[in-house]
Coordinates of N, CA and C in Angstrom, one line a residue:
X101 N 157.3 -50.6 205.3 CA 156.4 -50.8 206.5 C 157.2 -50.5 207.8
X102 N 156.6 -49.8 208.7 CA 157.3 -49.5 210.0 C 157.4 -50.7 210.8
X103 N 158.4 -50.7 211.7 CA 158.7 -51.9 212.5 C 157.6 -52.0 213.6
X104 N 157.4 -53.3 213.9 CA 156.4 -53.6 214.9 C 157.1 -53.9 216.3
X105 N 156.8 -53.1 217.3 CA 157.4 -53.3 218.6 C 156.4 -53.8 219.6
X106 N 156.8 -54.8 220.4 CA 155.9 -55.3 221.4 C 156.5 -54.8 222.8
X107 N 155.7 -54.1 223.5 CA 156.0 -53.5 224.8 C 155.3 -54.4 225.9
X108 N 156.1 -55.0 226.8 CA 155.6 -55.8 227.8 C 155.9 -55.1 229.2
X109 N 154.8 -54.6 229.8 CA 155.0 -53.7 230.9 C 153.7 -53.7 231.7
X110 N 153.8 -53.9 233.0 CA 152.5 -53.9 233.8 C 152.2 -52.6 234.5
X111 N 153.1 -51.6 234.4 CA 152.9 -50.3 235.0 C 152.1 -49.5 233.9
X112 N 150.8 -49.2 234.2 CA 150.0 -48.6 233.2 C 150.5 -47.2 232.7
X113 N 151.0 -46.4 233.6 CA 151.5 -45.1 233.2 C 152.7 -45.2 232.3
X114 N 153.7 -46.1 232.6 CA 154.8 -46.3 231.7 C 154.4 -46.9 230.4
X115 N 153.4 -47.8 230.4 CA 152.9 -48.5 229.2 C 152.3 -47.4 228.3
X116 N 151.5 -46.5 228.8 CA 150.9 -45.5 228.0 C 152.0 -44.6 227.4
X117 N 153.0 -44.2 228.3 CA 154.0 -43.3 227.9 C 154.8 -43.9 226.7
X118 N 155.2 -45.2 226.8 CA 155.9 -45.9 225.8 C 155.1 -46.0 224.5
X119 N 153.8 -46.4 224.6 CA 153.0 -46.6 223.5 C 152.8 -45.3 222.7
X120 N 152.7 -44.2 223.4 CA 152.5 -42.9 222.8 C 153.8 -42.5 222.1
X121 N 154.9 -42.6 222.8 CA 156.2 -42.2 222.3 C 156.7 -43.0 221.1
X122 N 156.4 -44.3 221.1 CA 156.8 -45.2 220.0 C 155.9 -44.9 218.8
X123 N 154.6 -44.7 219.0 CA 153.7 -44.5 217.9 C 154.0 -43.1 217.3
X124 N 154.4 -42.2 218.1 CA 154.8 -40.8 217.5 C 156.0 -41.0 216.6
X125 N 156.9 -41.9 216.9 CA 158.0 -42.1 216.0 C 157.7 -43.0 214.8
X126 N 156.4 -43.4 214.7 CA 156.0 -44.1 213.5 C 156.0 -45.7 213.6
X127 N 156.3 -46.2 214.8 CA 156.3 -47.6 215.0 C 154.9 -48.2 215.2
X128 N 154.7 -49.4 214.8 CA 153.5 -50.1 215.2 C 153.7 -50.7 216.5
X129 N 152.8 -50.5 217.5 CA 153.0 -50.9 218.8 C 151.9 -51.8 219.3
X130 N 152.4 -53.0 219.8 CA 151.5 -53.9 220.5 C 151.9 -53.9 222.0
X131 N 151.0 -54.1 222.9 CA 151.3 -54.0 224.3 C 150.7 -55.2 225.0
X132 N 151.4 -55.6 226.1 CA 150.9 -56.7 227.0 C 151.3 -56.3 228.4
X133 N 150.5 -56.7 229.4 CA 150.8 -56.4 230.8 C 151.3 -57.7 231.6
X134 N 151.4 -58.8 230.9 CA 151.9 -60.0 231.6 C 152.5 -60.9 230.5
X135 N 153.3 -61.9 231.0 CA 154.1 -62.7 230.1 C 153.3 -63.6 229.3
X136 N 152.2 -64.2 229.8 CA 151.4 -65.2 229.0 C 150.8 -64.5 227.8
X137 N 150.1 -63.4 228.0 CA 149.5 -62.7 226.9 C 150.6 -62.1 225.9
X138 N 151.7 -61.7 226.4 CA 152.8 -61.2 225.6 C 153.3 -62.3 224.6
X139 N 153.5 -63.6 225.1 CA 153.9 -64.7 224.3 C 152.9 -65.0 223.2
X140 N 151.6 -64.9 223.6 CA 150.6 -65.2 222.6 C 150.6 -64.1 221.5
X141 N 150.8 -62.8 221.9 CA 150.9 -61.8 220.9 C 152.1 -62.0 220.0
X142 N 153.2 -62.3 220.6 CA 154.4 -62.5 219.8 C 154.3 -63.7 218.8
X143 N 153.5 -64.7 219.2 CA 153.3 -65.9 218.4 C 152.4 -65.5 217.2
X144 N 151.3 -64.7 217.5 CA 150.3 -64.4 216.4 C 150.8 -63.3 215.5
X145 N 151.5 -62.3 216.1 CA 152.0 -61.1 215.4 C 153.4 -60.9 215.7
X146 N 154.3 -61.7 215.1 CA 155.8 -61.6 215.5 C 156.3 -60.1 215.4
X147 N 156.9 -59.7 216.5 CA 157.4 -58.3 216.5 C 158.8 -58.2 215.9
X148 N 159.2 -57.0 215.5 CA 160.6 -56.8 215.1 C 161.5 -56.5 216.2
X149 N 160.9 -56.1 217.4 CA 161.7 -55.8 218.6 C 160.8 -55.9 219.8
X150 N 161.3 -56.2 220.9 CA 160.6 -56.3 222.2 C 161.2 -55.5 223.2
X151 N 160.4 -54.7 223.9 CA 160.8 -53.9 225.1 C 160.1 -54.6 226.3
X152 N 160.9 -55.1 227.2 CA 160.4 -56.1 228.2 C 160.8 -55.6 229.7
X153 N 159.8 -55.5 230.5 CA 160.0 -55.3 231.9 C 160.3 -56.6 232.6
X154 N 161.1 -56.6 233.7 CA 161.4 -57.9 234.3 C 160.4 -58.3 235.4
X155 N 159.9 -57.3 236.1 CA 159.0 -57.6 237.2 C 157.5 -57.6 236.7
X156 N 157.1 -58.7 236.3 CA 155.7 -58.9 235.7 C 154.9 -59.8 236.6
X157 N 153.6 -59.7 236.6 CA 152.8 -60.6 237.4 C 152.8 -62.0 236.7
X158 N 152.8 -63.0 237.6 CA 152.8 -64.4 237.0 C 154.2 -64.8 236.5
X159 N 154.3 -65.0 235.2 CA 155.5 -65.4 234.6 C 156.5 -64.1 234.6
X160 N 157.6 -64.2 235.2 CA 158.5 -63.1 235.3 C 159.2 -62.8 233.9
X161 N 159.8 -61.6 233.8 CA 160.4 -61.1 232.6 C 161.5 -62.0 232.1
X162 N 162.3 -62.6 233.0 CA 163.4 -63.4 232.6 C 162.9 -64.7 231.9
X163 N 161.8 -65.3 232.4 CA 161.3 -66.4 231.7 C 160.6 -66.0 230.3
X164 N 160.0 -64.9 230.3 CA 159.5 -64.4 229.0 C 160.6 -64.2 228.0
X165 N 161.7 -63.6 228.5 CA 162.9 -63.4 227.6 C 163.4 -64.7 227.1
X166 N 163.5 -65.7 228.0 CA 164.1 -67.0 227.6 C 163.2 -67.6 226.5
X167 N 161.9 -67.6 226.7 CA 160.9 -68.2 225.8 C 160.9 -67.5 224.4
X168 N 161.0 -66.1 224.5 CA 161.1 -65.4 223.2 C 162.4 -65.7 222.5
X169 N 163.5 -65.9 223.2 CA 164.7 -66.2 222.6 C 164.7 -67.6 221.9
X170 N 164.1 -68.6 222.6 CA 164.1 -69.9 222.0 C 163.3 -69.9 220.7
X171 N 162.4 -68.9 220.6 CA 161.5 -68.9 219.4 C 162.1 -68.2 218.3
X172 N 163.3 -67.5 218.4 CA 163.9 -66.8 217.3 C 164.9 -65.8 217.8
X173 N 165.3 -64.9 216.9 CA 166.4 -63.9 217.2 C 165.9 -62.5 217.3
X174 N 164.6 -62.3 217.7 CA 164.0 -61.0 217.8 C 164.8 -60.2 218.8
X175 N 165.2 -58.9 218.5 CA 166.0 -58.1 219.5 C 165.1 -57.8 220.7
X176 N 165.7 -57.9 221.9 CA 165.0 -57.7 223.1 C 165.7 -56.7 224.0
X177 N 165.0 -55.6 224.4 CA 165.6 -54.6 225.3 C 164.9 -54.8 226.6
X178 N 165.6 -55.1 227.7 CA 165.0 -55.2 229.0 C 165.0 -53.8 229.6
X179 N 163.8 -53.4 230.2 CA 163.6 -52.1 230.8 C 163.1 -52.3 232.2
X180 N 163.9 -52.1 233.2 CA 163.5 -52.5 234.5 C 164.1 -51.6 235.6
X181 N 163.5 -51.7 236.8 CA 164.0 -50.9 237.9 C 165.2 -51.6 238.6
X182 N 165.5 -52.9 238.2 CA 166.6 -53.6 238.8 C 167.9 -53.1 238.2
X183 N 168.8 -52.5 239.0 CA 170.0 -51.9 238.4 C 171.3 -52.5 238.8
X184 N 171.2 -53.6 239.5 CA 172.5 -54.3 239.9 C 173.1 -55.0 238.7
X185 N 174.5 -55.0 238.8 CA 175.2 -55.6 237.7 C 174.8 -57.1 237.5
X186 N 174.6 -57.8 238.6 CA 174.1 -59.2 238.5 C 172.8 -59.3 237.8
X187 N 171.9 -58.4 238.0 CA 170.6 -58.4 237.3 C 170.8 -58.2 235.8
X188 N 171.7 -57.3 235.4 CA 172.0 -57.1 234.0 C 172.6 -58.3 233.4
X189 N 173.6 -58.9 234.1 CA 174.2 -60.1 233.5 C 173.2 -61.2 233.4
X190 N 172.3 -61.4 234.4 CA 171.2 -62.4 234.3 C 170.3 -62.2 233.1
X191 N 169.9 -61.0 232.9 CA 169.1 -60.7 231.8 C 169.7 -61.0 230.5
X192 N 171.0 -60.6 230.4 CA 171.8 -60.9 229.1 C 172.0 -62.4 229.0
X193 N 172.1 -63.1 230.1 CA 172.3 -64.6 230.0 C 171.0 -65.2 229.4
X194 N 169.9 -64.6 229.7 CA 168.6 -65.2 229.2 C 168.4 -64.8 227.7
X195 N 169.3 -64.0 227.1 CA 169.2 -63.7 225.7 C 168.8 -62.3 225.3
X196 N 168.7 -61.4 226.3 CA 168.4 -60.0 225.9 C 169.6 -59.4 225.2
X197 N 169.3 -58.4 224.4 CA 170.3 -57.7 223.6 C 170.8 -56.4 224.2
X198 N 169.9 -55.9 225.1 CA 170.2 -54.6 225.7 C 169.5 -54.5 227.0
X199 N 169.9 -53.5 227.9 CA 169.4 -53.4 229.2 C 169.4 -52.0 229.6
X200 N 168.2 -51.4 230.0 CA 168.1 -50.1 230.4 C 167.4 -50.1 231.8
X201 N 167.8 -49.1 232.6 CA 167.3 -49.1 234.0 C 166.3 -47.9 234.1
X202 N 165.2 -48.1 234.8 CA 164.2 -47.1 235.1 C 164.8 -46.2 236.3
X203 N 164.5 -44.9 236.3 CA 163.8 -44.1 235.3 C 164.7 -44.0 234.0
X204 N 164.2 -43.9 232.9 CA 164.9 -43.9 231.6 C 164.6 -42.7 230.8
X205 N 165.5 -42.4 229.9 CA 165.3 -41.3 228.9 C 164.7 -41.8 227.6
X206 N 163.6 -41.3 227.2 CA 162.9 -41.8 226.0 C 163.8 -41.7 224.8
X207 N 164.5 -40.6 224.6 CA 165.4 -40.4 223.5 C 166.5 -41.4 223.4
X208 N 167.0 -41.8 224.6 CA 168.1 -42.8 224.6 C 167.5 -44.2 224.2
X209 N 166.3 -44.5 224.8 CA 165.6 -45.7 224.4 C 165.4 -45.8 222.9
X210 N 164.9 -44.7 222.3 CA 164.6 -44.7 220.9 C 165.9 -44.9 220.1
X211 N 167.0 -44.3 220.6 CA 168.3 -44.5 219.9 C 168.7 -46.0 219.9
X212 N 168.5 -46.6 221.0 CA 168.9 -48.0 221.2 C 168.0 -48.9 220.3
X213 N 166.7 -48.6 220.2 CA 165.8 -49.3 219.4 C 166.3 -49.2 217.9
X214 N 166.6 -48.0 217.5 CA 167.0 -47.8 216.1 C 168.3 -48.6 215.8
X215 N 169.2 -48.6 216.8 CA 170.5 -49.3 216.6 C 170.2 -50.8 216.4
X216 N 169.4 -51.4 217.3 CA 169.1 -52.8 217.2 C 168.3 -53.1 215.9
X217 N 167.4 -52.3 215.5 CA 166.7 -52.5 214.3 C 167.6 -52.5 213.1
X218 N 168.5 -51.5 213.1 CA 169.5 -51.4 212.0 C 170.3 -52.7 211.8
X219 N 170.7 -53.2 213.0 CA 171.5 -54.4 212.9 C 170.7 -55.6 212.5
X220 N 169.4 -55.6 212.7 CA 168.6 -56.7 212.4 C 168.2 -56.7 210.9
X221 N 168.4 -55.6 210.2 CA 168.0 -55.5 208.8 C 168.9 -56.4 208.0
X222 N 168.3 -57.1 207.0 CA 169.2 -57.9 206.2 C 170.0 -57.1 205.2
X223 N 171.2 -57.5 205.0 CA 172.1 -56.9 204.0 C 172.4 -57.9 202.9
X224 N 173.2 -57.6 202.0 CA 173.5 -58.6 200.9 C 174.2 -59.8 201.5
X225 N 173.6 -60.9 201.4 CA 174.1 -62.1 202.1 C 175.5 -62.5 201.6
X226 N 176.3 -63.0 202.5 CA 177.6 -63.5 202.1 C 178.0 -64.5 203.2
X227 N 178.9 -65.4 202.9 CA 179.4 -66.4 203.9 C 180.8 -66.0 204.3
X228 N 181.0 -65.6 205.6 CA 182.3 -65.3 206.1 C 183.0 -66.5 206.6
X229 N 184.2 -66.7 206.4 CA 184.9 -67.9 206.7 C 186.3 -67.6 207.4
X230 N 186.6 -68.5 208.4 CA 187.9 -68.4 209.0 C 188.2 -69.8 209.6
X231 N 189.3 -70.4 209.1 CA 189.6 -71.8 209.5 C 188.4 -72.7 209.2
X232 N 187.8 -73.5 210.1 CA 186.7 -74.3 209.9 C 185.4 -73.6 210.4
X233 N 185.5 -72.3 210.7 CA 184.3 -71.5 211.1 C 183.7 -70.8 210.0
X234 N 182.4 -70.8 209.8 CA 181.7 -70.0 208.8 C 180.5 -69.4 209.4
X235 N 180.1 -68.3 208.8 CA 178.9 -67.5 209.2 C 178.2 -67.0 208.0
X236 N 176.9 -67.5 207.8 CA 176.1 -67.0 206.7 C 175.3 -65.8 207.1
X237 N 175.6 -64.7 206.5 CA 174.9 -63.4 206.9 C 173.5 -63.4 206.4
X238 N 173.2 -64.3 205.5 CA 171.8 -64.3 205.0 C 170.9 -65.1 205.9
X239 N 171.3 -66.3 206.3 CA 170.5 -67.1 207.2 C 170.9 -66.8 208.7
X240 N 172.0 -66.1 208.9 CA 172.5 -65.8 210.2 C 172.8 -67.1 211.0
X241 N 173.3 -68.1 210.2 CA 173.7 -69.4 210.8 C 175.2 -69.5 210.8
X242 N 175.7 -70.0 211.9 CA 177.1 -70.3 212.1 C 177.4 -71.8 212.1
X243 N 178.5 -72.2 211.5 CA 178.9 -73.6 211.5 C 180.4 -73.7 211.9
X244 N 180.7 -74.7 212.6 CA 182.1 -75.1 212.9 C 182.2 -76.5 212.3
X245 N 182.8 -76.5 211.1 CA 182.8 -77.7 210.3 C 181.4 -78.0 209.8
X246 N 180.9 -79.2 210.2 CA 179.5 -79.5 209.9 C 178.5 -79.2 211.0
X247 N 179.0 -78.8 212.1 CA 178.2 -78.5 213.3 C 177.6 -77.2 213.3
X248 N 176.3 -77.1 213.4 CA 175.5 -75.8 213.5 C 175.6 -75.2 214.9
X249 N 175.9 -73.9 214.9 CA 176.0 -73.2 216.2 C 174.9 -72.2 216.3
X250 N 174.0 -72.4 217.3 CA 172.9 -71.5 217.5 C 173.4 -70.2 218.2
X251 N 173.0 -69.0 217.7 CA 173.5 -67.7 218.2 C 172.3 -66.8 218.5
X252 N 172.4 -66.1 219.6 CA 171.5 -65.0 219.9 C 171.9 -63.8 219.0
X253 N 171.1 -62.8 219.0 CA 171.3 -61.6 218.1 C 172.7 -61.0 218.4
X254 N 173.0 -60.8 219.7 CA 174.2 -60.1 220.1 C 175.4 -61.0 219.8
X255 N 175.3 -62.3 220.1 CA 176.4 -63.2 219.8 C 176.7 -63.2 218.3
X256 N 175.6 -63.2 217.4 CA 175.8 -63.1 216.0 C 176.6 -61.8 215.6
X257 N 176.2 -60.7 216.2 CA 176.9 -59.4 215.9 C 178.4 -59.5 216.3
X258 N 178.6 -60.0 217.4 CA 180.0 -60.1 217.9 C 180.8 -61.1 217.0
X259 N 180.3 -62.2 216.7 CA 181.0 -63.1 215.8 C 181.3 -62.5 214.4
X260 N 180.2 -61.8 213.9 CA 180.4 -61.2 212.6 C 181.5 -60.2 212.6
X261 N 181.6 -59.4 213.7 CA 182.7 -58.4 213.9 C 184.1 -59.1 213.8
X262 N 184.2 -60.2 214.5 CA 185.5 -60.9 214.5 C 185.8 -61.5 213.1
X263 N 184.8 -62.0 212.5 CA 185.0 -62.6 211.1 C 185.3 -61.6 210.1
X264 N 184.8 -60.4 210.3 CA 185.1 -59.3 209.3 C 186.5 -58.7 209.6
X265 N 187.1 -59.0 210.7 CA 188.4 -58.5 211.1 C 189.3 -59.6 211.6
X266 N 189.6 -60.6 210.8 CA 190.4 -61.7 211.3 C 191.8 -61.3 211.6
X267 N 192.4 -61.9 212.6 CA 193.8 -61.6 213.0 C 194.1 -60.2 213.4
X268 N 193.0 -59.4 213.6 CA 193.2 -58.0 214.1 C 192.8 -58.0 215.6
X269 N 193.5 -57.3 216.4 CA 193.2 -57.2 217.8 C 192.1 -56.1 217.9
X270 N 190.9 -56.5 218.5 CA 189.8 -55.6 218.7 C 189.8 -55.2 220.1
X271 N 189.9 -53.9 220.4 CA 189.9 -53.4 221.7 C 188.5 -53.4 222.3
X272 N 188.3 -53.3 223.6 CA 187.0 -53.2 224.3 C 186.2 -52.0 223.7
X273 N 186.9 -50.9 223.5 CA 186.2 -49.7 223.0 C 185.6 -50.0 221.6
X274 N 186.4 -50.6 220.8 CA 185.9 -50.9 219.4 C 184.7 -51.9 219.5
X275 N 184.8 -52.9 220.3 CA 183.7 -53.8 220.4 C 182.5 -53.2 220.9
X276 N 182.6 -52.3 222.0 CA 181.4 -51.6 222.5 C 180.8 -50.8 221.4
X277 N 181.6 -50.1 220.6 CA 181.1 -49.2 219.6 C 180.5 -49.9 218.4
X278 N 181.1 -51.0 218.0 CA 180.6 -51.7 216.8 C 179.4 -52.7 217.1
X279 N 179.4 -53.2 218.3 CA 178.3 -54.2 218.7 C 177.2 -53.6 219.5
X280 N 177.6 -52.8 220.5 CA 176.5 -52.2 221.3 C 176.1 -50.8 220.9
X281 N 177.0 -50.1 220.3 CA 176.7 -48.8 219.7 C 176.6 -47.7 220.8
X282 N 177.0 -48.0 222.0 CA 177.0 -47.0 223.0 C 177.9 -47.4 224.1
X283 N 178.2 -46.6 225.1 CA 179.1 -46.9 226.2 C 178.3 -47.6 227.3
X284 N 178.3 -48.9 227.4 CA 177.6 -49.7 228.3 C 178.0 -49.4 229.7
X285 N 179.2 -48.9 229.9 CA 179.8 -48.6 231.2 C 181.1 -49.3 231.4
X286 N 182.1 -48.5 231.9 CA 183.4 -49.0 232.0 C 183.5 -50.2 233.0
X287 N 182.6 -50.2 234.0 CA 182.7 -51.2 235.0 C 182.0 -52.5 234.6
X288 N 181.3 -52.5 233.4 CA 180.6 -53.7 233.0 C 181.5 -54.7 232.4
X289 N 181.1 -56.0 232.7 CA 181.8 -57.1 232.1 C 181.1 -57.8 231.0
X290 N 180.2 -57.0 230.3 CA 179.4 -57.5 229.3 C 180.2 -58.2 228.1
X291 N 181.3 -57.6 227.8 CA 182.1 -58.1 226.7 C 182.7 -59.5 227.1
X292 N 183.2 -59.6 228.3 CA 183.7 -60.8 228.8 C 182.7 -61.9 228.9
X293 N 181.5 -61.5 229.2 CA 180.3 -62.5 229.3 C 180.1 -63.0 227.9
X294 N 180.0 -62.2 226.9 CA 179.7 -62.6 225.6 C 180.8 -63.4 224.9
X295 N 182.0 -63.0 225.2 CA 183.2 -63.7 224.7 C 183.1 -65.2 225.3
X296 N 182.8 -65.3 226.5 CA 182.7 -66.6 227.1 C 181.6 -67.4 226.5
X297 N 180.4 -66.8 226.2 CA 179.3 -67.5 225.5 C 179.8 -68.0 224.1
X298 N 180.5 -67.1 223.4 CA 180.9 -67.5 222.0 C 181.9 -68.6 222.1
X299 N 182.9 -68.5 223.0 CA 183.9 -69.6 223.1 C 183.2 -70.9 223.4
X300 N 182.3 -70.9 224.4 CA 181.6 -72.2 224.7 C 180.9 -72.8 223.5
X301 N 180.2 -71.9 222.7 CA 179.5 -72.5 221.6 C 180.5 -72.9 220.5
X302 N 181.5 -72.1 220.3 CA 182.4 -72.5 219.2 C 183.3 -73.7 219.5
X303 N 183.5 -74.0 220.8 CA 184.3 -75.1 221.2 C 183.6 -76.3 221.8
X304 N 182.2 -76.2 221.6 CA 181.4 -77.2 222.2 C 181.6 -78.6 221.7
X305 N 182.1 -78.7 220.5 CA 182.4 -80.0 219.9 C 183.9 -80.4 220.1
X306 N 184.6 -79.8 221.0 CA 186.0 -80.1 221.3 C 187.0 -79.4 220.3
X307 N 186.5 -78.5 219.5 CA 187.4 -77.8 218.6 C 188.4 -76.9 219.2
X308 N 189.4 -76.5 218.5 CA 190.4 -75.6 219.0 C 189.8 -74.2 219.2
X309 N 190.4 -73.4 220.1 CA 190.0 -72.1 220.4 C 190.4 -71.2 219.3
X310 N 189.5 -70.3 218.8 CA 189.8 -69.3 217.8 C 189.8 -67.9 218.3
X311 N 189.0 -67.6 219.3 CA 188.9 -66.2 219.9 C 189.8 -66.2 221.1
X312 N 190.9 -65.4 221.0 CA 191.9 -65.4 222.0 C 192.0 -64.0 222.7
X313 N 192.4 -64.0 224.0 CA 192.5 -62.8 224.7 C 193.9 -62.3 224.5
X314 N 194.0 -61.0 224.2 CA 195.3 -60.3 224.2 C 195.4 -59.4 225.4
X315 N 196.1 -59.8 226.4 CA 196.1 -59.2 227.7 C 196.4 -57.7 227.6
X316 N 195.5 -56.9 228.2 CA 195.7 -55.5 228.3 C 195.3 -54.8 227.0
X317 N 194.9 -55.5 226.0 CA 194.5 -54.9 224.7 C 193.1 -55.2 224.3
X318 N 192.7 -56.5 224.2 CA 191.4 -56.9 223.8 C 191.4 -58.3 223.3
X319 N 190.8 -58.6 222.2 CA 190.6 -60.0 221.7 C 190.9 -60.0 220.2
X320 N 191.2 -61.3 219.8 CA 191.6 -61.5 218.4 C 191.1 -62.8 217.9
X321 N 190.6 -62.9 216.7 CA 190.3 -64.1 216.0 C 191.5 -64.6 215.2
X322 N 192.1 -65.7 215.6 CA 193.3 -66.2 214.9 C 193.4 -67.7 215.1
X323 N 194.3 -68.3 214.4 CA 194.5 -69.7 214.5 C 195.2 -70.0 215.8
X324 N 195.0 -71.2 216.4 CA 195.7 -71.5 217.6 C 197.2 -71.7 217.4
X325 N 198.0 -71.3 218.3 CA 199.4 -71.3 218.2 C 199.9 -72.8 218.5

């Protein structure tokens, strides 16, 4: 069965363009022009992926993103005219997995949708372990000892990358390629932002740091020295 995509956009021309383009690619497409109706659609017909505008009437896109994220780990791509780095970081802070600026290229959007859907597909479950940290790839749940750690989709992808490559230094380029699947931009601090998120969650119970910075090179998952 083809993936179901929810497009939340109040610009009628863009909405029609996206609906036509996504349907042509074989996706099931639901649409909403405001946040309240979008959340109702997501509740009644859970999407496999959400394309979300930030500037919506009534409830803004950031609040919609936050509420969608609290309800699960559905991949979210923000599509907006706001192009400042601060806007990108704020959108990612709210739980978005990707961020595209209007005007956008449909082929690039489709590529990003395919990449996120691939990552969301279940693979043969296994439990990855390092020290007292574990990650169940079946349930997508992380634990530090007995403590459960809630993760967004991108945080999960990043932690899985570290756990599959313990004690190996991962460069920024490698992380971009494996987690985001494209060049987000050399000036972006998206990796630093997500490393900070992961550290906060992994150390929230007072545990030792496991993700370390290797200055000038990247990051590594290793035991504390």
